[in-house]
Amino acid sequence: MTFSVIVQSPARRDLIRLGDFLVNDNPRAALAAVDAIEAALRSLVTFPERGAEHGYGRRLVIPFGQSGYLADYRIVGVEVHIERVLHMREDR
């Protein structure tokens, strides 16, 4: 079975913010980071349970560079709702 991945508004804003943070210092790294995040999110289409259970949903660890990113999401029927995307070193 395949699932639909839906990136919620807060997660969309996170992706823009994360890309903007890197783009001034290293545009290539910004593109690579966004590509890595998007590829990881696309992988949830076929394997939505790959993220660890976390709070009310699941959390996917996305390695990148010396740290990486975290995607918080919920599985709702045949949809995967991406709630937030954060850098691992962010205060939250």
Tab-separated table of C-alpha atoms in Angstrom:
chain	number	residue	atom	x	y	z
A	1	MET	CA	0.000	0.000	0.000
A	2	THR	CA	1.197	3.524	-0.704
A	3	PHE	CA	0.466	6.540	1.436
A	4	SER	CA	0.057	10.201	0.529
A	5	VAL	CA	2.535	12.533	2.199
A	6	ILE	CA	1.009	15.889	3.113
A	7	VAL	CA	3.334	18.635	4.307
A	8	GLN	CA	1.348	20.808	6.713
A	9	SER	CA	1.786	24.607	6.753
A	10	PRO	CA	4.098	24.703	9.818
A	11	ALA	CA	6.401	22.131	8.194
A	12	ARG	CA	6.402	24.103	4.913
A	13	ARG	CA	7.457	27.189	6.841
A	14	ASP	CA	10.155	25.113	8.568
A	15	LEU	CA	11.564	23.988	5.209
A	16	ILE	CA	11.722	27.566	3.946
A	17	ARG	CA	13.327	28.750	7.181
A	18	LEU	CA	15.917	25.959	7.162
A	19	GLY	CA	16.832	26.630	3.530
A	20	ASP	CA	17.035	30.389	4.103
A	21	PHE	CA	19.342	29.856	7.082
A	22	LEU	CA	21.909	28.044	4.919
A	23	VAL	CA	21.522	29.788	1.571
A	24	ASN	CA	23.479	32.953	2.429
A	25	ASP	CA	26.537	31.057	3.660
A	26	ASN	CA	26.431	28.052	1.360
A	27	PRO	CA	23.801	27.849	-1.403
A	28	ARG	CA	24.900	24.341	-2.427
A	29	ALA	CA	24.528	23.069	1.125
A	30	ALA	CA	21.076	24.658	1.326
A	31	LEU	CA	19.937	22.835	-1.816
A	32	ALA	CA	21.503	19.572	-0.653
A	33	ALA	CA	19.824	19.849	2.756
A	34	VAL	CA	16.387	20.513	1.286
A	35	ASP	CA	16.900	17.665	-1.212
A	36	ALA	CA	17.860	15.271	1.611
A	37	ILE	CA	14.819	16.274	3.653
A	38	GLU	CA	12.447	15.948	0.698
A	39	ALA	CA	13.871	12.522	-0.231
A	40	ALA	CA	13.406	11.299	3.342
A	41	LEU	CA	9.828	12.568	3.407
A	42	ARG	CA	9.097	10.871	0.066
A	43	SER	CA	10.312	7.579	1.548
A	44	LEU	CA	7.325	7.694	3.900
A	45	VAL	CA	5.058	6.983	0.910
A	46	THR	CA	5.989	3.302	1.073
A	47	PHE	CA	7.219	2.928	4.647
A	48	PRO	CA	5.431	5.393	6.933
A	49	GLU	CA	6.291	3.489	10.113
A	50	ARG	CA	10.052	3.982	9.629
A	51	GLY	CA	10.163	6.863	12.110
A	52	ALA	CA	10.274	6.088	15.824
A	53	GLU	CA	7.174	6.614	17.930
A	54	HIS	CA	7.362	10.049	19.490
A	55	GLY	CA	4.725	11.846	21.544
A	56	TYR	CA	1.466	11.877	19.606
A	57	GLY	CA	3.002	10.565	16.374
A	58	ARG	CA	6.336	9.566	14.921
A	59	ARG	CA	9.747	11.188	14.411
A	60	LEU	CA	11.995	10.570	11.426
A	61	VAL	CA	15.723	11.232	11.806
A	62	ILE	CA	17.222	12.644	8.598
A	63	PRO	CA	21.039	12.516	8.668
A	64	PHE	CA	22.802	15.422	6.969
A	65	GLY	CA	26.335	16.655	7.467
A	66	GLN	CA	27.541	16.302	11.029
A	67	SER	CA	24.033	16.385	12.494
A	68	GLY	CA	20.771	16.379	10.561
A	69	TYR	CA	17.075	17.092	10.754
A	70	LEU	CA	13.996	15.743	12.509
A	71	ALA	CA	10.586	15.386	10.894
A	72	ASP	CA	7.612	14.992	13.222
A	73	TYR	CA	4.577	13.398	11.604
A	74	ARG	CA	1.340	11.509	12.137
A	75	ILE	CA	-0.182	8.677	10.156
A	76	VAL	CA	-3.874	9.349	9.507
A	77	GLY	CA	-5.501	6.557	7.529
A	78	VAL	CA	-3.571	6.394	4.251
A	79	GLU	CA	-2.027	9.846	4.721
A	80	VAL	CA	1.211	10.891	6.372
A	81	HIS	CA	0.892	14.402	7.815
A	82	ILE	CA	4.264	16.118	8.206
A	83	GLU	CA	3.800	18.473	11.155
A	84	ARG	CA	7.285	19.974	11.703
A	85	VAL	CA	10.811	19.755	10.299
A	86	LEU	CA	13.582	20.920	12.628
A	87	HIS	CA	17.367	20.942	12.725
A	88	MET	CA	18.713	18.554	15.365
A	89	ARG	CA	20.596	21.357	17.103
A	90	GLU	CA	17.633	23.732	17.325
A	91	ASP	CA	16.230	24.748	20.683
A	92	ARG	CA	12.609	23.696	20.731
